[in-house]
PDB file of C-alpha atoms in Angstrom:
ATOM      1  CA  UNK K   1     -92.007 117.207   1.953  1.00 56.00           C
ATOM      2  CA  UNK K   2     -90.228 113.848   1.798  1.00 57.00           C
ATOM      3  CA  UNK K   3     -87.809 114.564   4.660  1.00 71.00           C
ATOM      4  CA  UNK K   4     -87.582 111.366   6.731  1.00 81.00           C
ATOM      5  CA  UNK K   5     -90.984 110.160   7.874  1.00 82.00           C
ATOM      6  CA  UNK K   6     -92.709 107.082   9.335  1.00 88.00           C
ATOM      7  CA  UNK K   7     -95.938 105.286   8.482  1.00 86.00           C
ATOM      8  CA  UNK K   8     -97.186 105.107  12.081  1.00 90.00           C
ATOM      9  CA  UNK K   9     -95.781 107.741  14.489  1.00 91.00           C
ATOM     10  CA  UNK K  10     -97.303 105.890  17.470  1.00 90.00           C
ATOM     11  CA  UNK K  11     -94.455 103.357  17.169  1.00 94.00           C
ATOM     12  CA  UNK K  12     -92.044 106.134  18.215  1.00 96.00           C
ATOM     13  CA  UNK K  13     -91.101 107.374  21.698  1.00 96.00           C
ATOM     14  CA  UNK K  14     -93.592 109.981  22.891  1.00 97.00           C
ATOM     15  CA  UNK K  15     -92.670 113.263  24.530  1.00 97.00           C
ATOM     16  CA  UNK K  16     -94.667 115.854  26.409  1.00 93.00           C
ATOM     17  CA  UNK K  17     -93.915 118.640  28.847  1.00 95.00           C
ATOM     18  CA  UNK K  18     -94.452 118.129  32.589  1.00 94.00           C
ATOM     19  CA  UNK K  19     -97.822 119.394  33.793  1.00 93.00           C
ATOM     20  CA  UNK K  20     -96.155 121.952  36.063  1.00 96.00           C
ATOM     21  CA  UNK K  21     -93.859 123.402  33.346  1.00 97.00           C
ATOM     22  CA  UNK K  22     -94.269 127.152  32.872  1.00 97.00           C
ATOM     23  CA  UNK K  23     -95.577 127.829  29.362  1.00 97.00           C
ATOM     24  CA  UNK K  24     -93.396 130.150  27.294  1.00 98.00           C
ATOM     25  CA  UNK K  25     -95.346 133.191  26.089  1.00 98.00           C
ATOM     26  CA  UNK K  26     -95.068 134.389  22.502  1.00 98.00           C
ATOM     27  CA  UNK K  27     -93.186 137.698  22.467  1.00 98.00           C
ATOM     28  CA  UNK K  28     -93.440 138.372  18.738  1.00 97.00           C
ATOM     29  CA  UNK K  29     -94.344 136.901  15.357  1.00 98.00           C
ATOM     30  CA  UNK K  30     -92.358 138.299  12.420  1.00 98.00           C
ATOM     31  CA  UNK K  31     -92.661 137.783   8.665  1.00 98.00           C
ATOM     32  CA  UNK K  32     -89.565 136.873   6.660  1.00 97.00           C
ATOM     33  CA  UNK K  33     -88.807 139.103   3.654  1.00 95.00           C
ATOM     34  CA  UNK K  34     -87.855 137.433   0.391  1.00 90.00           C
ATOM     35  CA  UNK K  35     -84.498 137.757  -1.337  1.00 82.00           C
ATOM     36  CA  UNK K  36     -81.925 135.945  -3.429  1.00 78.00           C
ATOM     37  CA  UNK K  37     -78.686 134.206  -2.466  1.00 72.00           C
ATOM     38  CA  UNK K  38     -75.631 132.958  -4.316  1.00 64.00           C
ATOM     39  CA  UNK K  39     -76.208 132.732  -8.049  1.00 60.00           C
ATOM     40  CA  UNK K  40     -79.863 133.677  -7.647  1.00 65.00           C
ATOM     41  CA  UNK K  41     -81.852 131.055  -5.748  1.00 70.00           C
ATOM     42  CA  UNK K  42     -84.826 132.467  -3.807  1.00 82.00           C
ATOM     43  CA  UNK K  43     -84.728 132.627   0.000  1.00 90.00           C
ATOM     44  CA  UNK K  44     -86.817 133.861   2.922  1.00 94.00           C
ATOM     45  CA  UNK K  45     -84.771 135.634   5.632  1.00 96.00           C
ATOM     46  CA  UNK K  46     -86.342 133.969   8.659  1.00 97.00           C
ATOM     47  CA  UNK K  47     -84.724 136.124  11.355  1.00 97.00           C
ATOM     48  CA  UNK K  48     -85.025 139.548   9.709  1.00 96.00           C
ATOM     49  CA  UNK K  49     -86.279 142.168  12.146  1.00 95.00           C
ATOM     50  CA  UNK K  50     -85.697 140.078  15.291  1.00 97.00           C
ATOM     51  CA  UNK K  51     -83.467 141.576  17.981  1.00 96.00           C
ATOM     52  CA  UNK K  52     -80.269 139.555  18.324  1.00 95.00           C
ATOM     53  CA  UNK K  53     -80.782 139.080  22.064  1.00 95.00           C
ATOM     54  CA  UNK K  54     -83.686 136.766  21.161  1.00 97.00           C
ATOM     55  CA  UNK K  55     -81.624 134.887  18.541  1.00 98.00           C
ATOM     56  CA  UNK K  56     -78.265 134.351  20.275  1.00 98.00           C
ATOM     57  CA  UNK K  57     -76.517 131.923  19.572  1.00 98.00           C
ATOM     58  CA  UNK K  58     -78.232 131.781  16.161  1.00 98.00           C
ATOM     59  CA  UNK K  59     -77.167 134.409  13.631  1.00 97.00           C
ATOM     60  CA  UNK K  60     -79.365 133.982  10.583  1.00 96.00           C
ATOM     61  CA  UNK K  61     -81.525 131.412   8.832  1.00 97.00           C
ATOM     62  CA  UNK K  62     -82.669 131.249   5.202  1.00 94.00           C
ATOM     63  CA  UNK K  63     -85.472 129.094   3.865  1.00 95.00           C
ATOM     64  CA  UNK K  64     -84.219 128.112   0.413  1.00 87.00           C
ATOM     65  CA  UNK K  65     -87.199 127.637  -1.897  1.00 79.00           C
ATOM     66  CA  UNK K  66     -89.624 125.919  -2.040  1.00 82.00           C
ATOM     67  CA  UNK K  67     -89.110 126.269  -5.794  1.00 79.00           C
ATOM     68  CA  UNK K  68     -89.802 124.079  -8.835  1.00 80.00           C
ATOM     69  CA  UNK K  69     -86.916 124.633 -11.250  1.00 78.00           C
ATOM     70  CA  UNK K  70     -87.232 124.258 -15.003  1.00 77.00           C
ATOM     71  CA  UNK K  71     -84.365 122.510 -16.857  1.00 82.00           C
ATOM     72  CA  UNK K  72     -81.249 124.679 -16.721  1.00 74.00           C
ATOM     73  CA  UNK K  73     -82.523 126.822 -13.831  1.00 72.00           C
ATOM     74  CA  UNK K  74     -81.135 125.237 -10.618  1.00 64.00           C
ATOM     75  CA  UNK K  75     -78.597 127.516  -8.942  1.00 69.00           C
ATOM     76  CA  UNK K  76     -76.124 127.405  -6.075  1.00 73.00           C
ATOM     77  CA  UNK K  77     -73.375 129.577  -4.631  1.00 79.00           C
ATOM     78  CA  UNK K  78     -69.852 130.120  -5.976  1.00 84.00           C
ATOM     79  CA  UNK K  79     -66.765 129.560  -3.836  1.00 89.00           C
ATOM     80  CA  UNK K  80     -66.843 131.815  -0.778  1.00 91.00           C
ATOM     81  CA  UNK K  81     -65.064 132.024   2.605  1.00 94.00           C
ATOM     82  CA  UNK K  82     -66.324 131.496   6.171  1.00 96.00           C
ATOM     83  CA  UNK K  83     -64.765 132.046   9.605  1.00 97.00           C
ATOM     84  CA  UNK K  84     -65.971 132.114  13.194  1.00 97.00           C
ATOM     85  CA  UNK K  85     -69.254 130.147  13.096  1.00 97.00           C
ATOM     86  CA  UNK K  86     -71.067 127.031  11.853  1.00 96.00           C
ATOM     87  CA  UNK K  87     -73.341 126.582   8.832  1.00 93.00           C
ATOM     88  CA  UNK K  88     -76.113 123.997   9.005  1.00 94.00           C
ATOM     89  CA  UNK K  89     -77.728 123.077   5.668  1.00 92.00           C
ATOM     90  CA  UNK K  90     -80.863 120.917   5.883  1.00 94.00           C
ATOM     91  CA  UNK K  91     -82.297 119.627   2.601  1.00 92.00           C
ATOM     92  CA  UNK K  92     -85.990 118.725   2.561  1.00 90.00           C
ATOM     93  CA  UNK K  93     -86.531 118.285  -1.195  1.00 87.00           C
ATOM     94  CA  UNK K  94     -83.885 118.120  -3.903  1.00 83.00           C
ATOM     95  CA  UNK K  95     -80.144 117.560  -4.021  1.00 85.00           C
ATOM     96  CA  UNK K  96     -77.165 119.782  -3.166  1.00 84.00           C
ATOM     97  CA  UNK K  97     -73.439 119.111  -3.551  1.00 86.00           C
ATOM     98  CA  UNK K  98     -71.081 120.558  -0.941  1.00 85.00           C
ATOM     99  CA  UNK K  99     -67.351 120.972  -0.987  1.00 86.00           C
ATOM    100  CA  UNK K 100     -64.863 122.869   1.150  1.00 86.00           C
ATOM    101  CA  UNK K 101     -61.155 123.588   1.027  1.00 88.00           C
ATOM    102  CA  UNK K 102     -60.578 121.473   4.142  1.00 84.00           C
ATOM    103  CA  UNK K 103     -61.536 118.230   2.362  1.00 82.00           C
ATOM    104  CA  UNK K 104     -65.133 118.089   3.580  1.00 81.00           C
ATOM    105  CA  UNK K 105     -68.082 117.694   1.289  1.00 81.00           C
ATOM    106  CA  UNK K 106     -70.518 115.379  -0.370  1.00 84.00           C
ATOM    107  CA  UNK K 107     -74.059 115.186  -1.655  1.00 88.00           C
ATOM    108  CA  UNK K 108     -77.067 115.723   0.574  1.00 88.00           C
ATOM    109  CA  UNK K 109     -80.679 115.018  -0.324  1.00 88.00           C
ATOM    110  CA  UNK K 110     -84.126 114.525   1.229  1.00 89.00           C
ATOM    111  CA  UNK K 111     -83.777 114.820   5.011  1.00 90.00           C
ATOM    112  CA  UNK K 112     -79.953 115.025   5.081  1.00 92.00           C
ATOM    113  CA  UNK K 113     -77.990 117.724   6.922  1.00 93.00           C
ATOM    114  CA  UNK K 114     -74.549 119.119   6.199  1.00 91.00           C
ATOM    115  CA  UNK K 115     -72.988 120.665   9.319  1.00 92.00           C
ATOM    116  CA  UNK K 116     -69.869 122.672   8.620  1.00 92.00           C
ATOM    117  CA  UNK K 117     -67.839 124.209  11.412  1.00 93.00           C
ATOM    118  CA  UNK K 118     -65.855 126.943   9.684  1.00 94.00           C
ATOM    119  CA  UNK K 119     -63.787 127.771  12.777  1.00 95.00           C
ATOM    120  CA  UNK K 120     -60.505 129.419  11.775  1.00 96.00           C
ATOM    121  CA  UNK K 121     -61.632 129.574   8.174  1.00 95.00           C
ATOM    122  CA  UNK K 122     -62.124 127.765   4.893  1.00 94.00           C
ATOM    123  CA  UNK K 123     -63.558 128.168   1.408  1.00 94.00           C
ATOM    124  CA  UNK K 124     -66.889 126.585   0.581  1.00 88.00           C
ATOM    125  CA  UNK K 125     -69.202 125.948  -2.368  1.00 88.00           C
ATOM    126  CA  UNK K 126     -72.783 124.689  -2.629  1.00 84.00           C
ATOM    127  CA  UNK K 127     -74.335 123.783  -5.960  1.00 77.00           C
ATOM    128  CA  UNK K 128     -76.885 121.425  -7.501  1.00 76.00           C
ATOM    129  CA  UNK K 129     -75.361 118.444  -9.304  1.00 75.00           C
ATOM    130  CA  UNK K 130     -75.104 118.676 -13.079  1.00 75.00           C
ATOM    131  CA  UNK K 131     -77.914 116.175 -13.696  1.00 75.00           C
ATOM    132  CA  UNK K 132     -80.322 118.296 -11.618  1.00 73.00           C
ATOM    133  CA  UNK K 133     -79.307 121.424 -13.533  1.00 67.00           C
ATOM    134  CA  UNK K 134     -80.118 119.588 -16.747  1.00 76.00           C
ATOM    135  CA  UNK K 135     -83.443 118.118 -15.597  1.00 79.00           C
ATOM    136  CA  UNK K 136     -84.732 120.767 -13.192  1.00 77.00           C
ATOM    137  CA  UNK K 137     -86.929 119.731 -10.278  1.00 76.00           C
ATOM    138  CA  UNK K 138     -88.115 120.630  -6.801  1.00 80.00           C
ATOM    139  CA  UNK K 139     -85.713 122.249  -4.342  1.00 80.00           C
ATOM    140  CA  UNK K 140     -86.402 123.152  -0.719  1.00 87.00           C
ATOM    141  CA  UNK K 141     -84.157 123.495   2.303  1.00 90.00           C
ATOM    142  CA  UNK K 142     -82.841 125.602   5.159  1.00 94.00           C
ATOM    143  CA  UNK K 143     -79.498 127.086   6.021  1.00 94.00           C
ATOM    144  CA  UNK K 144     -78.861 128.096   9.621  1.00 97.00           C
ATOM    145  CA  UNK K 145     -75.830 129.965  10.958  1.00 97.00           C
ATOM    146  CA  UNK K 146     -74.791 129.141  14.537  1.00 97.00           C
ATOM    147  CA  UNK K 147     -72.292 131.361  16.328  1.00 97.00           C
ATOM    148  CA  UNK K 148     -69.194 130.023  18.042  1.00 97.00           C
ATOM    149  CA  UNK K 149     -67.931 131.391  21.373  1.00 97.00           C
ATOM    150  CA  UNK K 150     -64.657 133.326  21.299  1.00 97.00           C
ATOM    151  CA  UNK K 151     -62.716 130.319  22.597  1.00 97.00           C
ATOM    152  CA  UNK K 152     -63.795 128.224  19.595  1.00 97.00           C
ATOM    153  CA  UNK K 153     -63.773 130.757  16.762  1.00 97.00           C
ATOM    154  CA  UNK K 154     -60.285 129.782  15.601  1.00 97.00           C
ATOM    155  CA  UNK K 155     -60.652 126.021  16.028  1.00 96.00           C
ATOM    156  CA  UNK K 156     -59.820 123.659  13.194  1.00 94.00           C
ATOM    157  CA  UNK K 157     -62.654 123.337  10.634  1.00 92.00           C
ATOM    158  CA  UNK K 158     -64.893 120.274  10.857  1.00 91.00           C
ATOM    159  CA  UNK K 159     -67.550 118.696   8.630  1.00 88.00           C
ATOM    160  CA  UNK K 160     -70.458 116.504   9.749  1.00 91.00           C
ATOM    161  CA  UNK K 161     -72.446 114.500   7.219  1.00 90.00           C
ATOM    162  CA  UNK K 162     -75.767 113.782   8.971  1.00 91.00           C
ATOM    163  CA  UNK K 163     -77.906 111.356   6.999  1.00 92.00           C
ATOM    164  CA  UNK K 164     -81.681 111.306   7.337  1.00 91.00           C
ATOM    165  CA  UNK K 165     -81.645 107.794   8.775  1.00 91.00           C
ATOM    166  CA  UNK K 166     -79.635 108.918  11.809  1.00 94.00           C
ATOM    167  CA  UNK K 167     -82.102 111.616  12.908  1.00 95.00           C
ATOM    168  CA  UNK K 168     -83.864 110.907  16.209  1.00 96.00           C
ATOM    169  CA  UNK K 169     -87.610 110.448  15.576  1.00 97.00           C
ATOM    170  CA  UNK K 170     -90.187 111.179  18.296  1.00 97.00           C
ATOM    171  CA  UNK K 171     -93.907 111.901  18.503  1.00 97.00           C
ATOM    172  CA  UNK K 172     -96.534 113.547  20.683  1.00 96.00           C
ATOM    173  CA  UNK K 173     -98.753 111.490  23.023  1.00 95.00           C
ATOM    174  CA  UNK K 174    -101.527 111.170  20.388  1.00 95.00           C
ATOM    175  CA  UNK K 175     -99.172 110.634  17.438  1.00 96.00           C
ATOM    176  CA  UNK K 176    -100.292 113.842  15.726  1.00 96.00           C
ATOM    177  CA  UNK K 177     -96.794 115.302  15.529  1.00 97.00           C
ATOM    178  CA  UNK K 178     -93.629 113.811  14.020  1.00 97.00           C
ATOM    179  CA  UNK K 179     -90.540 115.321  15.639  1.00 97.00           C
ATOM    180  CA  UNK K 180     -87.145 114.985  13.940  1.00 97.00           C
ATOM    181  CA  UNK K 181     -84.344 115.879  16.365  1.00 97.00           C
ATOM    182  CA  UNK K 182     -81.412 116.915  14.174  1.00 96.00           C
ATOM    183  CA  UNK K 183     -79.175 118.297  16.926  1.00 96.00           C
ATOM    184  CA  UNK K 184     -79.285 118.663  20.672  1.00 96.00           C
ATOM    185  CA  UNK K 185     -81.816 116.774  22.779  1.00 95.00           C
ATOM    186  CA  UNK K 186     -85.498 116.698  23.566  1.00 97.00           C
ATOM    187  CA  UNK K 187     -86.785 115.065  26.744  1.00 95.00           C
ATOM    188  CA  UNK K 188     -83.579 113.028  26.994  1.00 94.00           C
ATOM    189  CA  UNK K 189     -83.557 111.916  23.331  1.00 96.00           C
ATOM    190  CA  UNK K 190     -80.455 113.132  21.497  1.00 96.00           C
ATOM    191  CA  UNK K 191     -80.065 114.051  17.839  1.00 96.00           C
ATOM    192  CA  UNK K 192     -76.942 113.170  15.822  1.00 95.00           C
ATOM    193  CA  UNK K 193     -75.565 116.692  15.306  1.00 94.00           C
ATOM    194  CA  UNK K 194     -72.508 117.527  17.427  1.00 91.00           C
ATOM    195  CA  UNK K 195     -72.571 121.150  18.541  1.00 90.00           C
ATOM    196  CA  UNK K 196     -70.032 123.439  20.199  1.00 87.00           C
ATOM    197  CA  UNK K 197     -72.701 125.830  21.385  1.00 89.00           C
ATOM    198  CA  UNK K 198     -75.498 123.949  23.210  1.00 94.00           C
ATOM    199  CA  UNK K 199     -78.555 124.057  20.914  1.00 97.00           C
ATOM    200  CA  UNK K 200     -81.600 122.035  19.900  1.00 97.00           C
ATOM    201  CA  UNK K 201     -82.826 121.838  16.291  1.00 97.00           C
ATOM    202  CA  UNK K 202     -86.074 120.030  15.474  1.00 97.00           C
ATOM    203  CA  UNK K 203     -88.152 119.692  12.299  1.00 97.00           C
ATOM    204  CA  UNK K 204     -91.743 119.042  13.379  1.00 97.00           C
ATOM    205  CA  UNK K 205     -94.645 117.966  11.172  1.00 96.00           C
ATOM    206  CA  UNK K 206     -98.100 118.418  12.720  1.00 97.00           C
ATOM    207  CA  UNK K 207    -101.209 116.864  11.187  1.00 96.00           C
ATOM    208  CA  UNK K 208    -104.241 119.164  10.811  1.00 97.00           C
ATOM    209  CA  UNK K 209    -105.646 119.961  14.248  1.00 98.00           C
ATOM    210  CA  UNK K 210    -102.717 118.406  16.109  1.00 98.00           C
ATOM    211  CA  UNK K 211    -101.091 120.172  19.046  1.00 97.00           C
ATOM    212  CA  UNK K 212     -97.836 119.471  20.842  1.00 97.00           C
ATOM    213  CA  UNK K 213     -96.417 120.939  24.041  1.00 97.00           C
ATOM    214  CA  UNK K 214     -92.737 120.172  24.408  1.00 98.00           C
ATOM    215  CA  UNK K 215     -90.392 120.480  27.374  1.00 98.00           C
ATOM    216  CA  UNK K 216     -87.858 123.222  26.682  1.00 98.00           C
ATOM    217  CA  UNK K 217     -84.664 123.973  28.574  1.00 97.00           C
ATOM    218  CA  UNK K 218     -85.132 127.104  30.630  1.00 97.00           C
ATOM    219  CA  UNK K 219     -81.578 128.317  29.888  1.00 97.00           C
ATOM    220  CA  UNK K 220     -82.310 128.171  26.124  1.00 98.00           C
ATOM    221  CA  UNK K 221     -84.094 130.710  23.975  1.00 98.00           C
ATOM    222  CA  UNK K 222     -87.007 129.486  21.862  1.00 98.00           C
ATOM    223  CA  UNK K 223     -87.873 130.084  18.188  1.00 98.00           C
ATOM    224  CA  UNK K 224     -90.350 128.509  15.772  1.00 98.00           C
ATOM    225  CA  UNK K 225     -90.219 129.079  12.008  1.00 98.00           C
ATOM    226  CA  UNK K 226     -93.002 127.877   9.703  1.00 97.00           C
ATOM    227  CA  UNK K 227     -91.767 126.270   6.473  1.00 96.00           C
ATOM    228  CA  UNK K 228     -95.246 125.308   5.262  1.00 95.00           C
ATOM    229  CA  UNK K 229     -98.820 125.459   6.418  1.00 96.00           C
ATOM    230  CA  UNK K 230    -100.552 127.469   9.106  1.00 97.00           C
ATOM    231  CA  UNK K 231    -101.251 127.102  12.781  1.00 98.00           C
ATOM    232  CA  UNK K 232    -100.800 128.766  16.151  1.00 98.00           C
ATOM    233  CA  UNK K 233     -98.087 129.082  18.796  1.00 98.00           C
ATOM    234  CA  UNK K 234     -98.109 129.450  22.552  1.00 97.00           C
ATOM    235  CA  UNK K 235    -100.832 128.675  25.057  1.00 94.00           C
ATOM    236  CA  UNK K 236    -102.520 131.849  23.765  1.00 96.00           C
ATOM    237  CA  UNK K 237    -102.712 130.267  20.275  1.00 97.00           C
ATOM    238  CA  UNK K 238    -101.225 133.177  18.370  1.00 98.00           C
ATOM    239  CA  UNK K 239    -101.719 132.639  14.603  1.00 98.00           C
ATOM    240  CA  UNK K 240     -98.669 131.866  12.476  1.00 98.00           C
ATOM    241  CA  UNK K 241     -98.175 130.766   8.866  1.00 97.00           C
ATOM    242  CA  UNK K 242     -95.624 130.054   6.126  1.00 96.00           C
ATOM    243  CA  UNK K 243     -92.618 132.377   6.302  1.00 97.00           C
ATOM    244  CA  UNK K 244     -93.227 133.586   9.863  1.00 98.00           C
ATOM    245  CA  UNK K 245     -91.054 133.207  12.964  1.00 98.00           C
ATOM    246  CA  UNK K 246     -92.359 133.090  16.545  1.00 98.00           C
ATOM    247  CA  UNK K 247     -90.126 134.330  19.356  1.00 98.00           C
ATOM    248  CA  UNK K 248     -90.894 132.729  22.716  1.00 98.00           C
ATOM    249  CA  UNK K 249     -90.231 134.223  26.124  1.00 98.00           C
ATOM    250  CA  UNK K 250     -88.961 132.468  29.253  1.00 98.00           C
ATOM    251  CA  UNK K 251     -90.418 129.217  30.539  1.00 98.00           C
ATOM    252  CA  UNK K 252     -90.117 125.448  30.567  1.00 98.00           C
ATOM    253  CA  UNK K 253     -92.372 124.425  27.681  1.00 98.00           C
ATOM    254  CA  UNK K 254     -93.524 125.640  24.275  1.00 97.00           C
ATOM    255  CA  UNK K 255     -96.687 124.837  22.339  1.00 98.00           C
ATOM    256  CA  UNK K 256     -97.366 124.574  18.597  1.00 98.00           C
ATOM    257  CA  UNK K 257    -100.719 123.750  17.016  1.00 98.00           C
ATOM    258  CA  UNK K 258    -101.743 123.065  13.397  1.00 98.00           C
ATOM    259  CA  UNK K 259    -104.930 124.569  12.011  1.00 98.00           C
ATOM    260  CA  UNK K 260    -107.743 122.144  11.227  1.00 97.00           C
ATOM    261  CA  UNK K 261    -107.689 123.292   7.600  1.00 95.00           C
ATOM    262  CA  UNK K 262    -104.463 123.603   5.627  1.00 95.00           C
ATOM    263  CA  UNK K 263    -103.770 124.875   2.121  1.00 85.00           C
ATOM    264  CA  UNK K 264    -104.515 122.295  -0.619  1.00 85.00           C
ATOM    265  CA  UNK K 265    -100.825 121.943  -1.563  1.00 85.00           C
ATOM    266  CA  UNK K 266     -99.693 121.760   2.094  1.00 89.00           C
ATOM    267  CA  UNK K 267    -101.292 118.852   3.965  1.00 92.00           C
ATOM    268  CA  UNK K 268     -99.526 119.513   7.305  1.00 95.00           C
ATOM    269  CA  UNK K 269     -97.908 122.244   9.369  1.00 97.00           C
ATOM    270  CA  UNK K 270     -94.126 122.092   8.920  1.00 96.00           C
ATOM    271  CA  UNK K 271     -92.131 124.001  11.522  1.00 97.00           C
ATOM    272  CA  UNK K 272     -88.502 124.246  12.632  1.00 98.00           C
ATOM    273  CA  UNK K 273     -88.039 124.608  16.389  1.00 98.00           C
ATOM    274  CA  UNK K 274     -84.776 126.107  17.613  1.00 98.00           C
ATOM    275  CA  UNK K 275     -83.343 126.663  21.051  1.00 98.00           C
ATOM    276  CA  UNK K 276     -79.884 127.542  22.255  1.00 97.00           C
ATOM    277  CA  UNK K 277     -77.950 128.797  25.260  1.00 97.00           C
ATOM    278  CA  UNK K 278     -77.023 132.425  24.536  1.00 97.00           C
ATOM    279  CA  UNK K 279     -73.290 133.083  24.203  1.00 97.00           C
ATOM    280  CA  UNK K 280     -73.654 136.719  25.320  1.00 97.00           C
ATOM    281  CA  UNK K 281     -70.398 137.919  23.791  1.00 97.00           C
ATOM    282  CA  UNK K 282     -69.793 140.923  21.531  1.00 96.00           C
ATOM    283  CA  UNK K 283     -70.366 140.071  17.872  1.00 96.00           C
ATOM    284  CA  UNK K 284     -68.812 141.654  14.783  1.00 96.00           C
ATOM    285  CA  UNK K 285     -70.537 140.268  11.693  1.00 95.00           C
ATOM    286  CA  UNK K 286     -69.981 141.222   8.085  1.00 93.00           C
ATOM    287  CA  UNK K 287     -70.631 139.040   5.065  1.00 91.00           C
ATOM    288  CA  UNK K 288     -69.214 135.542   5.552  1.00 93.00           C
ATOM    289  CA  UNK K 289     -67.300 136.287   8.775  1.00 97.00           C
ATOM    290  CA  UNK K 290     -68.623 136.356  12.356  1.00 97.00           C
ATOM    291  CA  UNK K 291     -66.074 137.469  14.927  1.00 98.00           C
ATOM    292  CA  UNK K 292     -66.023 139.243  18.303  1.00 98.00           C
ATOM    293  CA  UNK K 293     -64.325 142.514  17.361  1.00 97.00           C
ATOM    294  CA  UNK K 294     -63.924 144.795  14.367  1.00 97.00           C
ATOM    295  CA  UNK K 295     -60.191 144.107  14.416  1.00 98.00           C
ATOM    296  CA  UNK K 296     -60.779 140.349  14.163  1.00 98.00           C
ATOM    297  CA  UNK K 297     -63.187 140.989  11.311  1.00 97.00           C
ATOM    298  CA  UNK K 298     -60.573 143.032   9.432  1.00 97.00           C
ATOM    299  CA  UNK K 299     -58.024 140.276  10.033  1.00 97.00           C
ATOM    300  CA  UNK K 300     -60.416 137.711   8.568  1.00 96.00           C
ATOM    301  CA  UNK K 301     -60.777 139.759   5.374  1.00 95.00           C
ATOM    302  CA  UNK K 302     -57.008 140.180   5.148  1.00 96.00           C
ATOM    303  CA  UNK K 303     -56.413 136.464   5.662  1.00 95.00           C
ATOM    304  CA  UNK K 304     -58.962 135.650   2.953  1.00 94.00           C
ATOM    305  CA  UNK K 305     -57.433 138.113   0.486  1.00 93.00           C
ATOM    306  CA  UNK K 306     -53.974 136.662   1.113  1.00 93.00           C
ATOM    307  CA  UNK K 307     -55.133 133.090   0.551  1.00 92.00           C
ATOM    308  CA  UNK K 308     -54.775 131.950   4.160  1.00 92.00           C
ATOM    309  CA  UNK K 309     -58.235 130.372   4.296  1.00 91.00           C
ATOM    310  CA  UNK K 310     -57.301 127.655   1.840  1.00 86.00           C
ATOM    311  CA  UNK K 311     -57.264 127.051  -1.886  1.00 86.00           C
ATOM    312  CA  UNK K 312     -60.020 125.898  -4.212  1.00 82.00           C
ATOM    313  CA  UNK K 313     -59.757 122.122  -4.788  1.00 72.00           C
ATOM    314  CA  UNK K 314     -61.004 120.451  -7.957  1.00 54.00           C
ATOM    315  CA  UNK K 315     -62.884 117.365  -6.769  1.00 49.00           C
ATOM    316  CA  UNK K 316     -66.468 116.088  -6.363  1.00 43.00           C
ATOM    317  CA  UNK K 317     -67.081 116.919 -10.020  1.00 44.00           C
ATOM    318  CA  UNK K 318     -67.792 120.586  -9.412  1.00 43.00           C
ATOM    319  CA  UNK K 319     -66.905 123.354 -11.782  1.00 40.00           C
ATOM    320  CA  UNK K 320     -63.944 125.198 -10.328  1.00 41.00           C
ATOM    321  CA  UNK K 321     -64.463 128.888  -9.644  1.00 41.00           C
ATOM    322  CA  UNK K 322     -62.062 131.249  -8.010  1.00 41.00           C
ATOM    323  CA  UNK K 323     -62.936 132.849  -4.651  1.00 39.00           C
ATOM    324  CA  UNK K 324     -62.849 136.258  -6.280  1.00 40.00           C
ATOM    325  CA  UNK K 325     -66.168 135.298  -7.946  1.00 39.00           C
ATOM    326  CA  UNK K 326     -68.040 135.481  -4.621  1.00 39.00           C
TER     327      UNK K 326
END
């Protein structure tokens, strides 16, 4: 996993939870089912089976890959619409091109994040560049959907290009954990991602046997998804492994530990830690639209069908496809 790393984590700022912080218990550990997205790339549905009250403000998250493509195999998604939320695409291995009808887009690679606020609506495409399609190669990433409150659902679209070098890097007191703060803050250290809904998004790498207890805002929920490896969560050390999500209860700190022995192809425990302040508004979600009411959802479909969410541009070297190919 070549997402941004450092040779000696002990050169980084160290974070730990206060001794009197109430440890968050583990309410559940779920296993993500597999599926396919877009033109057929494999995903794990990280939040499947979790009650939305534990996820809010997060809507869904897919682990894309890890997959080693043969030449000609890399796949993406055709042009498709979005309205009412934000998509966060984090690439760990590989390369993805992004483009939207609002003029946003670019190429993201190892450790980069593309943060797209759909707001009132746009068209969007994600695809591997032509040279990767020809050569094949490793591809691994995440896509997270973050809800917007009603007051922001119809805001103007926005695109953030977050490069790996801008991510806030932290470590645990013994240097056994590398913490990449992509958005939000941890112990006063802020990540580069600008959010409308207050959230924290961290990619943590724990060496075998390492444990980290982090301060966690009490008004946030708490989730941990394992991208690789195996370990335990909570003070009770509940086992967790690749493709599983832990749901934490209330408290002021959360704990993650890596097993002493990892799989041969996975040297460390790789986990995404998520927290957010629940929006607690009604949600109407269908396909690429996330609104507050059924009527707003129907309006979104009508606006898309009538071309009000934009037109497909022909830039960034992508093959143009009409939105009716979604």
